């Protein structure tokens, strides 16, 4: 692995998460509302996936999707060069940022140079990864998330719980409470339609003010220098058409060769993500507005982020670069279904997050080294992934290189065990010791509490004090 | 009715758009009638030959609807519907329609503002039947064909705006148009 390079800002995982992964997981499991909300989400995803397979031939489309993305990653440097020169030829500015610091600095400097005060954002995992909002707020800008789910999360001062559906862990009453607080009035509807309509007007006020619109990028098409932005609400259409400046932030792996490939992925993505055969709005943006056009941004900036991705090519984790961030592996995962995304402490949660967070950060990062263990290795994520990323295998590989203290302890225990049981004499001695121990601790034929590593097991179980138990 | 058009009608319904079929002679009146029924008071029209070919402007005036042509001299607040009337309809002319998915291909140009389909509460599209292709692949291959100038912005629109961000249940009318109506102009 060559990803252990020093970064000034090493974070992919959120710097402000509290507690250990275990604490956060336990907290999440104790929250009954969260469990209900996640179950609703998981069930509806599962039902939708069946429809996609039955009516739209989803399974048949996956092989080609995988092949396309593999070849994109293989040719990434050349494709990025082509993308870059075509964006420039169409009047756009391209910036290659090695890390989060560089990307954030470019954008905040741009905002300062143009005298911007209000920034309207559409959904972007890459900006979440580089902590752009914090950097912009630090620079004195008002940043407004305009995707409904992201706005809810912003008002709740939380981190998203799902790549596609960030507020999936909150119900309508919780959302109404947040809207009342934001609007400073109790006059906010509580039904879903009313809440959506309320947000529409509040956010339009922001669109009217914003000087800069910031979007993510789902795909960057090299052959024409076009960025594709996929969404359902229309806020990305407003972000890319109303403010005077549009900044698109793209992870470098999102490059794709041409429109033949892009057409395929643009159909697979909504099928995998939201179980629909089309997204409502797809914006295909090639540079700023042209001569004579009266709407659309006057400036177009494309910020392409490396952030540790480039080094993954040719490594044992190369396949994660194929990811199109559809979120399907999250919904499919029994871990995620029970604890939600926030317990992971990273913008990327679920199986893909449990791999790329520590892989991008390095195997000894305390914020993410435990994440690969957030899996039962049941294989559901591998089956769900539309681009055929072998997520279970990669989880195992990520575990192998993790240097978490829990893993070191477990490794030591297994080594001692194997040492003892390899020889007949020591095997028999441990068994005699074990039986004696049980007899000594036993009360009325049962042992209620085991010492040391057995204590967790015996918390909810008893063990017969005679072993093997006799009738 | 040719197969791609029939499929387009079906797909648009699945995307929760409404559809009407009309010959060129009636399409303007049909669209204006639908808009009047919705209580639309103002229409912002793309400056496109199809709009004139179907006689939309006179039909709208006859229905008592205010008509604006792109480009419009409005402030951003009015464009976004924060000022002026609420029931405004953007009228677009897709370069292509995708039968399999119910998708409209809208190209930005001098006469065709890129916000037309999304800033207004309502959206009406005048789609020529012979512009309907079967797959998204065909549509994008034609839109970005070698030698053809690449448009600054292309919008693929598949039904009215919606959000599933609250309880994962699809709710119409997020940031874009609440209603989408497609008039397919048959020969
Ligand atoms: S790993 Fe696969 S399933 Fe998970 S988000 Fe990426 S593309 Fe989707």
XYZ file of C-alpha atoms and ligand atoms in Angstrom:
666
model
C 0.000 0.000 0.000
C 1.276 3.384 -0.897
C -1.535 5.463 0.564
C 0.268 6.261 3.783
C 1.370 9.665 2.679
C 1.292 12.567 5.061
C -1.585 14.939 4.706
C -1.923 18.142 6.617
C -5.602 17.541 6.820
C -5.865 13.782 7.098
C -9.578 13.743 7.893
C -12.194 11.937 5.924
C -13.875 10.913 9.170
C -15.532 13.843 10.907
C -13.183 15.616 13.300
C -16.032 16.425 15.685
C -17.401 12.944 16.376
C -17.523 11.947 19.997
C -16.984 8.601 21.715
C -15.676 5.377 20.271
C -17.281 3.483 17.425
C -18.659 1.075 20.031
C -20.213 3.909 22.090
C -21.857 5.417 19.044
C -23.143 2.042 17.895
C -24.626 1.270 21.305
C -26.261 4.719 21.453
C -27.781 4.206 18.027
C -29.121 0.785 18.983
C -30.830 2.265 22.039
C -32.755 4.817 19.947
C -36.163 3.293 19.068
C -37.178 6.119 16.671
C -33.982 5.651 14.711
C -34.604 1.911 14.437
C -38.131 2.519 13.065
C -36.983 5.125 10.564
C -34.138 2.953 9.323
C -36.375 -0.070 8.988
C -38.839 1.912 6.842
C -35.969 3.029 4.634
C -34.393 -0.395 4.285
C -37.707 -2.101 3.489
C -38.680 0.370 0.812
C -35.250 0.055 -0.808
C -35.490 -3.734 -0.843
C -38.931 -3.709 -2.448
C -37.769 -1.180 -5.038
C -34.737 -3.265 -5.988
C -37.014 -6.232 -6.747
C -39.061 -4.047 -9.115
C -35.902 -2.853 -10.875
C -34.795 -6.448 -11.441
C -38.195 -7.635 -12.595
C -39.309 -4.739 -14.826
C -36.149 -2.975 -15.960
C -33.508 -5.665 -16.363
C -31.306 -4.162 -13.681
C -29.214 -7.292 -13.223
C -28.321 -7.430 -16.902
C -27.093 -3.831 -16.811
C -24.643 -4.398 -13.986
C -21.928 -6.257 -15.899
C -21.525 -3.469 -18.389
C -21.586 -0.882 -15.606
C -18.727 -2.714 -13.912
C -16.699 -2.966 -17.109
C -17.165 0.719 -17.888
C -16.047 1.854 -14.448
C -13.055 -0.533 -14.390
C -11.836 0.828 -17.695
C -12.391 4.433 -16.530
C -10.165 3.804 -13.531
C -7.541 2.050 -15.650
C -7.392 5.064 -17.984
C -7.938 7.688 -15.312
C -4.889 9.917 -15.901
C -5.514 10.206 -19.643
C -9.251 10.733 -19.177
C -8.686 13.439 -16.579
C -6.308 15.239 -18.923
C -8.912 15.082 -21.682
C -11.680 16.293 -19.377
C -9.530 19.137 -18.182
C -8.586 20.375 -21.638
C -12.180 20.165 -22.880
C -13.575 22.091 -19.910
C -10.965 24.776 -20.539
C -11.740 24.856 -24.257
C -15.347 25.624 -23.300
C -14.385 28.546 -21.106
C -14.279 26.809 -17.718
C -11.521 26.897 -15.115
C -10.096 23.575 -13.896
C -8.251 23.178 -10.603
C -6.575 19.977 -9.481
C -6.508 19.841 -5.683
C -4.195 17.324 -4.001
C -6.102 17.427 -0.740
C -8.941 18.974 1.219
C -6.899 22.014 2.233
C -6.067 22.928 -1.319
C -9.641 22.522 -2.512
C -11.129 24.533 0.344
C -8.552 27.260 -0.012
C -9.236 27.665 -3.718
C -12.964 28.017 -3.169
C -12.769 30.388 -0.210
C -10.189 32.535 -2.039
C -12.484 32.680 -5.047
C -15.419 33.738 -2.883
C -13.334 36.454 -1.273
C -11.997 37.723 -4.605
C -15.562 38.000 -5.977
C -16.947 39.575 -2.816
C -19.483 36.773 -2.334
C -21.503 36.507 0.878
C -24.070 33.780 0.299
C -23.328 30.352 -1.146
C -26.074 27.934 -2.248
C -25.015 24.295 -2.286
C -26.531 21.221 -3.807
C -25.744 17.785 -2.506
C -22.136 16.713 -2.742
C -20.314 13.978 -0.868
C -16.964 15.350 -2.006
C -17.580 18.691 -0.276
C -18.729 16.811 2.807
C -15.466 14.850 2.649
C -13.296 17.961 2.481
C -15.337 19.794 5.138
C -15.975 22.675 2.777
C -18.896 24.147 4.716
C -16.773 24.670 7.775
C -14.015 26.288 5.735
C -16.491 28.633 4.045
C -18.215 29.562 7.294
C -14.812 30.212 8.784
C -14.212 32.594 5.880
C -17.359 34.491 6.848
C -19.685 33.101 4.173
C -23.271 32.064 4.695
C -23.566 28.524 3.348
C -26.986 27.066 2.636
C -27.560 23.426 1.781
C -30.488 23.389 -0.641
C -31.137 19.677 -1.042
C -34.105 19.177 1.273
C -32.479 16.370 3.247
C -29.160 18.203 3.517
C -30.934 21.371 4.657
C -32.752 19.431 7.370
C -29.418 18.023 8.513
C -27.848 21.456 8.426
C -30.672 22.838 10.595
C -30.328 19.920 12.985
C -26.589 20.553 13.105
C -25.955 16.885 12.367
C -24.025 14.853 9.851
C -25.836 12.978 7.041
C -26.815 9.399 7.772
C -26.973 8.191 4.193
C -25.168 9.062 0.957
C -28.417 9.623 -0.938
C -30.967 10.222 1.809
C -29.134 12.243 4.441
C -32.109 12.830 6.762
C -33.500 9.321 6.516
C -33.149 8.888 10.271
C -35.608 11.722 11.074
C -39.409 11.574 10.807
C -41.822 14.312 9.735
C -42.487 15.581 13.259
C -38.799 15.985 13.907
C -38.464 17.831 10.594
C -41.413 20.134 11.389
C -39.811 21.046 14.701
C -36.591 22.034 12.930
C -38.478 24.131 10.370
C -40.409 25.941 13.113
C -37.169 26.824 14.788
C -35.565 28.056 11.562
C -38.558 30.153 10.530
C -39.036 31.493 14.056
C -42.758 30.768 13.940
C -45.144 27.957 14.833
C -46.933 28.519 11.552
C -45.298 25.585 9.795
C -47.312 22.679 8.375
C -46.700 19.172 9.691
C -47.747 17.073 6.699
C -45.117 16.012 4.171
C -46.495 18.077 1.266
C -46.699 21.153 3.444
C -43.170 20.710 4.732
C -41.781 20.358 1.222
C -43.678 23.478 0.084
C -42.435 25.427 3.097
C -38.819 24.513 2.345
C -39.298 25.469 -1.297
C -40.109 29.073 -0.415
C -37.510 29.444 2.337
C -34.760 28.134 0.076
C -35.843 30.212 -2.915
C -35.056 33.265 -0.791
C -31.499 31.940 -0.564
C -31.312 31.216 -4.284
C -32.283 34.822 -4.891
C -29.294 36.005 -2.854
C -26.545 33.507 -3.607
C -23.601 34.757 -5.650
C -21.982 31.326 -5.799
C -23.549 27.932 -6.425
C -21.596 24.842 -5.417
C -22.534 21.425 -6.740
C -21.035 17.984 -6.709
C -20.351 15.965 -9.853
C -21.740 12.497 -10.524
C -19.784 11.994 -13.728
C -17.252 14.062 -15.657
C -17.449 13.174 -19.348
C -13.962 13.460 -20.831
C -14.886 13.525 -24.533
C -16.796 16.822 -24.292
C -15.683 18.290 -20.948
C -19.167 18.018 -19.448
C -20.131 17.457 -15.817
C -23.302 15.486 -15.039
C -25.276 16.290 -11.911
C -28.081 13.882 -11.014
C -30.929 14.800 -8.647
C -34.683 14.660 -8.088
C -35.603 17.945 -6.482
C -34.361 20.549 -8.957
C -32.158 22.362 -6.475
C -29.012 21.454 -8.382
C -30.663 22.919 -11.494
C -31.125 26.161 -9.541
C -27.610 26.030 -8.062
C -26.164 25.683 -11.565
C -28.399 28.261 -13.248
C -29.126 31.118 -10.822
C -25.912 32.289 -9.091
C -23.287 34.210 -11.073
C -20.601 31.624 -10.363
C -20.833 27.847 -10.436
C -18.190 25.751 -8.687
C -18.442 22.003 -9.301
C -16.481 19.790 -6.904
C -15.557 16.358 -8.191
C -13.682 13.374 -6.808
C -11.072 12.510 -9.459
C -12.425 8.960 -9.927
C -15.726 10.238 -11.345
C -14.270 10.669 -14.801
C -15.866 8.673 -17.635
C -14.756 8.371 -21.257
C -17.707 9.316 -23.451
C -21.476 9.631 -23.820
C -22.012 5.999 -24.722
C -20.632 5.043 -21.308
C -22.264 7.957 -19.517
C -25.711 7.058 -20.895
C -25.402 3.614 -19.335
C -24.233 4.784 -15.913
C -26.808 7.595 -15.834
C -29.500 4.913 -16.013
C -27.897 2.438 -13.616
C -27.378 5.109 -10.949
C -31.037 6.007 -10.240
C -32.012 2.345 -10.497
C -29.472 1.396 -7.852
C -29.953 4.456 -5.676
C -33.675 5.141 -5.579
C -35.196 2.232 -7.514
C -36.344 4.501 -10.339
C -35.422 4.068 -13.993
C -34.652 7.771 -14.318
C -33.709 10.613 -12.013
C -35.947 13.657 -12.320
C -33.279 16.099 -13.305
C -29.902 15.502 -14.853
C -27.890 18.627 -15.600
C -25.185 18.288 -18.236
C -22.999 21.359 -17.895
C -20.268 22.293 -20.350
C -18.590 25.497 -19.262
C -20.252 28.815 -18.361
C -23.091 30.525 -20.265
C -22.268 31.342 -23.869
C -22.338 34.648 -25.666
C -25.898 35.958 -25.898
C -27.347 33.606 -23.253
C -29.054 35.487 -20.448
C -29.133 32.938 -17.650
C -26.630 30.458 -16.300
C -23.371 31.300 -14.527
C -20.820 33.664 -16.011
C -18.014 31.638 -14.452
C -17.607 27.887 -14.239
C -14.950 26.314 -12.012
C -14.289 22.589 -11.788
C -12.337 21.497 -8.706
C -10.988 17.950 -9.073
C -9.939 16.378 -5.773
C -7.327 13.661 -5.318
C -7.510 13.298 -1.536
C -5.676 9.962 -1.573
C -7.558 8.497 -4.544
C -4.744 8.601 -7.080
C -2.557 6.404 -4.891
C -5.228 3.701 -4.814
C -4.765 2.896 -8.494
C -2.779 -0.319 -8.787
C -3.288 -1.092 -5.086
C -5.366 -3.903 -3.604
C -8.144 -1.330 -3.073
C -8.282 0.001 -6.634
C -11.810 -1.315 -7.145
C -13.313 1.168 -4.672
C -12.604 3.882 -7.231
C -15.382 2.417 -9.403
C -17.973 3.492 -6.828
C -20.735 5.744 -8.128
C -21.983 6.579 -4.589
C -25.440 5.139 -5.126
C -25.888 4.160 -1.495
C -27.288 0.713 -2.287
C -24.709 -1.094 -0.178
C -25.796 0.980 2.815
C -29.450 0.005 2.545
C -28.525 -3.633 2.024
C -26.242 -3.815 5.053
C -27.636 -5.343 8.283
C -25.179 -3.226 10.268
C -26.223 0.041 8.662
C -29.884 -0.955 8.874
C -29.541 -1.165 12.639
C -27.307 1.744 13.536
C -27.664 4.186 10.623
C -24.872 6.212 9.096
C -24.043 8.582 11.886
C -22.451 5.960 14.115
C -19.726 5.526 11.480
C -18.480 9.046 12.115
C -17.627 9.564 8.449
C -19.483 11.116 5.493
C -19.114 7.707 3.903
C -20.962 5.120 5.967
C -22.093 1.561 5.374
C -19.842 -1.011 3.679
C -18.251 1.409 1.197
C -17.620 3.916 4.007
C -16.140 1.238 6.252
C -13.602 0.599 3.474
C -12.785 3.961 1.929
C -12.663 5.992 5.124
C -9.733 4.036 6.609
C -8.204 3.388 3.179
C -8.087 7.122 2.386
C -6.974 8.043 5.901
C -4.350 5.334 6.440
C -4.605 2.114 8.498
C -3.668 3.598 11.869
C -6.013 6.579 11.902
C -7.821 6.403 15.258
C -10.997 7.874 13.762
C -11.527 5.095 11.237
C -9.305 2.055 11.871
C -12.171 0.157 13.543
C -14.614 0.746 10.698
C -13.803 -2.366 8.597
C -15.070 -4.421 11.538
C -18.554 -2.897 11.177
C -19.671 -5.857 9.094
C -20.917 -9.386 9.517
C -19.387 -10.224 6.119
C -22.812 -11.518 5.082
C -22.200 -10.491 1.489
C -25.393 -8.467 0.949
C -23.416 -5.366 -0.065
C -21.545 -7.239 -2.768
C -24.863 -8.399 -4.217
C -26.332 -4.897 -4.063
C -23.478 -3.000 -5.712
C -24.378 -1.952 -9.288
C -20.754 -1.732 -10.403
C -19.644 -5.082 -8.989
C -17.254 -3.893 -6.318
C -16.318 -6.965 -4.210
C -17.123 -5.149 -0.989
C -16.912 -8.173 1.361
C -13.425 -9.062 0.060
C -12.301 -5.481 0.438
C -13.653 -5.364 3.994
C -11.493 -8.380 4.803
C -8.471 -6.709 3.201
C -9.142 -3.495 5.097
C -9.331 -5.510 8.318
C -6.038 -7.177 7.543
C -4.221 -3.864 7.334
C -6.032 -2.144 10.187
C -3.997 -1.517 13.298
C -6.851 -1.100 15.733
C -6.034 -1.935 19.377
C -9.074 -4.227 19.595
C -7.770 -6.178 16.640
C -4.289 -6.433 18.170
C -5.763 -7.790 21.402
C -7.874 -10.335 19.563
C -4.860 -11.368 17.480
C -2.804 -11.973 20.600
C -5.565 -14.045 22.194
C -5.845 -16.251 19.124
C -2.077 -16.754 18.987
C -1.968 -17.883 22.625
C -4.917 -20.197 22.060
C -3.339 -21.770 19.011
C -0.026 -22.216 20.875
C -1.765 -24.058 23.709
C -3.997 -26.283 21.623
C -1.390 -27.311 19.108
C 0.110 -29.838 21.543
C -1.772 -32.673 23.209
C -0.272 -32.050 26.660
C -1.087 -28.336 26.832
C -4.484 -28.960 25.269
C -5.388 -31.452 27.989
C -3.991 -29.175 30.693
C -6.166 -26.238 29.594
C -9.217 -28.486 29.479
C -8.560 -29.754 33.010
C -8.063 -26.181 34.182
C -11.280 -25.113 32.475
C -13.351 -27.877 34.085
C -11.893 -27.186 37.519
C -12.567 -23.489 37.127
C -16.213 -24.097 36.239
C -16.663 -26.394 39.268
C -15.155 -23.802 41.601
C -17.237 -20.901 40.278
C -20.420 -22.955 39.870
C -23.439 -22.400 42.147
C -26.199 -24.998 42.039
C -24.902 -26.582 38.852
C -24.541 -23.310 36.906
C -21.907 -20.670 36.364
C -23.556 -17.254 36.144
C -20.588 -15.087 35.545
C -17.350 -15.876 33.678
C -14.195 -13.834 34.246
C -12.156 -11.859 31.701
C -12.974 -12.244 28.029
C -15.894 -14.576 28.866
C -17.717 -11.878 30.870
C -19.508 -10.471 27.823
C -20.740 -13.904 26.846
C -22.051 -14.745 30.322
C -23.863 -11.438 30.719
C -26.936 -12.944 29.095
C -26.195 -16.685 29.370
C -25.384 -19.281 32.009
C -23.020 -22.224 31.629
C -23.366 -25.646 33.267
C -20.646 -26.111 35.863
C -20.092 -29.756 34.894
C -18.621 -30.057 31.443
C -19.633 -31.877 29.322
C -23.036 -31.621 31.025
C -24.335 -34.997 32.236
C -27.970 -35.953 32.575
C -49.603 6.046 -33.412
C -46.015 4.923 -33.844
C -44.466 2.763 -31.155
C -41.899 5.208 -29.690
C -44.621 7.826 -29.137
C -46.903 5.284 -27.468
C -44.041 4.249 -25.220
C -43.263 7.894 -24.468
C -46.845 8.455 -23.341
C -46.647 5.453 -21.049
C -43.287 6.446 -19.595
C -44.373 10.039 -18.977
C -47.367 8.769 -17.033
C -45.036 6.623 -14.939
C -42.943 9.723 -14.250
C -46.124 11.489 -13.072
C -46.220 13.928 -15.968
C -49.475 14.553 -17.846
C -49.624 14.108 -21.621
C -51.740 15.316 -24.486
C -51.478 14.439 -28.161
C -52.408 17.073 -30.750
C -51.764 17.938 -34.373
C -49.775 21.089 -35.112
C -52.968 22.986 -35.895
C -54.488 22.275 -32.464
C -51.448 21.968 -30.212
C -51.316 25.666 -29.273
C -54.954 25.735 -28.264
C -54.615 22.424 -26.421
C -51.662 23.688 -24.387
C -53.363 27.013 -23.633
C -56.524 25.202 -22.551
C -54.585 23.001 -20.147
C -52.829 26.045 -18.691
C -56.091 27.913 -18.204
C -57.525 24.892 -16.382
C -54.553 24.934 -13.998
C -55.200 28.568 -13.168
C -51.983 29.688 -14.826
C -51.871 33.469 -15.288
C -48.488 33.953 -16.909
C -46.453 31.940 -19.405
C -42.765 32.359 -20.194
C -42.110 30.901 -23.642
C -38.902 29.637 -25.155
C -38.099 31.571 -28.325
C -38.359 28.586 -30.638
C -39.957 28.091 -34.056
C -42.143 25.268 -32.707
C -43.875 27.700 -30.336
C -44.926 29.804 -33.327
C -45.701 26.849 -35.569
C -48.405 25.675 -33.163
C -49.769 29.174 -32.618
C -49.273 29.110 -28.864
C -48.953 32.836 -28.295
C -52.312 33.874 -29.803
C -54.001 30.935 -28.078
C -52.622 32.047 -24.714
C -53.705 35.636 -25.252
C -57.165 34.415 -26.197
C -57.239 32.478 -22.921
C -56.309 35.617 -21.009
C -52.825 34.443 -20.026
C -49.955 36.947 -19.860
C -47.203 36.044 -22.323
C -43.459 36.614 -21.986
C -40.783 35.493 -24.434
C -37.282 34.386 -23.502
C -35.037 36.247 -22.805
C -37.088 38.050 -20.159
C -36.094 41.232 -18.378
C -37.042 40.084 -14.882
C -35.122 40.256 -11.624
C -34.018 37.016 -10.043
C -36.726 37.211 -7.365
C -39.425 37.423 -9.990
C -37.859 34.638 -12.048
C -37.945 32.450 -8.917
C -41.579 33.308 -8.224
C -40.846 35.248 -5.024
C -42.379 38.336 -6.616
C -45.214 38.646 -9.087
C -47.801 35.952 -9.735
C -47.341 32.423 -8.377
C -48.977 30.414 -11.103
C -46.393 30.912 -13.805
C -45.643 28.322 -16.462
C -42.379 27.863 -18.325
C -42.848 26.561 -21.867
C -39.974 24.610 -23.374
C -39.286 22.857 -26.649
C -37.248 19.666 -26.187
C -34.749 18.764 -28.880
C -35.486 15.096 -28.171
C -37.669 12.828 -26.061
C -36.594 9.448 -24.639
C -39.454 6.956 -24.984
C -38.040 4.305 -22.651
C -37.678 6.672 -19.694
C -40.097 9.541 -20.315
C -37.191 11.967 -20.454
C -37.164 15.354 -22.217
C -33.872 16.690 -23.573
C -33.715 20.482 -23.184
C -30.778 22.418 -24.603
C -29.902 25.869 -23.296
C -29.419 28.499 -25.978
C -29.961 32.212 -26.543
C -33.677 31.645 -27.017
C -33.997 28.868 -24.477
C -33.107 29.853 -20.920
C -31.669 27.057 -18.842
C -33.972 27.795 -15.920
C -37.230 27.690 -17.915
C -38.147 24.162 -16.869
C -37.273 24.542 -13.207
C -37.815 28.076 -11.882
C -41.572 28.204 -12.496
C -44.348 26.408 -10.671
C -45.561 24.773 -13.886
C -43.776 23.386 -16.913
C -45.251 22.684 -20.325
C -43.186 21.047 -23.052
C -44.015 21.054 -26.748
C -42.515 17.829 -28.051
C -42.521 17.059 -31.771
C -43.478 13.397 -32.242
C -40.653 12.829 -34.742
C -38.115 13.840 -32.100
C -38.930 10.888 -29.872
C -36.125 8.313 -29.789
C -36.163 5.037 -27.947
C -33.220 5.106 -25.570
C -31.201 7.598 -23.551
C -28.120 6.306 -25.364
C -29.518 7.419 -28.727
C -30.573 10.780 -27.339
C -27.168 11.566 -25.848
C -25.343 10.307 -28.943
C -27.332 12.773 -31.054
C -27.039 15.636 -28.560
C -23.274 15.313 -28.235
C -22.519 14.115 -31.778
C -19.082 14.905 -33.182
C -19.054 18.127 -35.127
C -22.201 19.481 -33.460
C -21.525 22.392 -31.090
C -21.777 21.243 -27.455
C -24.560 23.181 -25.676
C -23.533 25.071 -22.529
C -26.218 23.229 -20.580
C -28.488 20.305 -21.315
C -31.231 19.392 -18.915
C -32.730 15.912 -18.873
C -36.132 16.245 -17.255
C -38.185 13.193 -16.312
C -41.370 14.306 -14.623
C -42.215 16.956 -12.045
C -39.861 17.801 -9.199
C -40.060 15.541 -6.173
C -38.265 14.702 -2.976
C -38.117 11.547 -0.891
C -36.072 13.175 1.828
C -38.833 13.068 4.414
C -39.541 9.492 5.483
C -38.409 8.209 2.105
C -41.863 8.763 0.613
C -41.922 10.542 -2.729
C -43.534 13.981 -2.417
C -44.085 16.124 -5.514
C -43.113 19.756 -5.848
C -39.681 20.204 -4.318
C -37.568 22.942 -5.948
C -38.662 22.539 -9.543
C -42.011 22.443 -11.301
C -44.978 21.015 -9.391
C -46.685 19.972 -12.593
C -45.235 18.852 -15.873
C -47.411 18.667 -18.926
C -46.183 17.400 -22.276
C -47.992 18.174 -25.509
C -46.815 15.724 -28.153
C -47.276 17.249 -31.579
C -48.249 14.565 -34.049
C -47.916 14.999 -37.834
S -19.892 0.591 -3.327
Fe -21.362 0.037 -4.920
S -23.319 -0.087 -3.812
Fe -21.933 1.037 -2.456
S -22.280 3.188 -2.948
Fe -20.580 2.512 -4.251
S -21.527 1.873 -6.165
Fe -23.170 1.996 -4.648
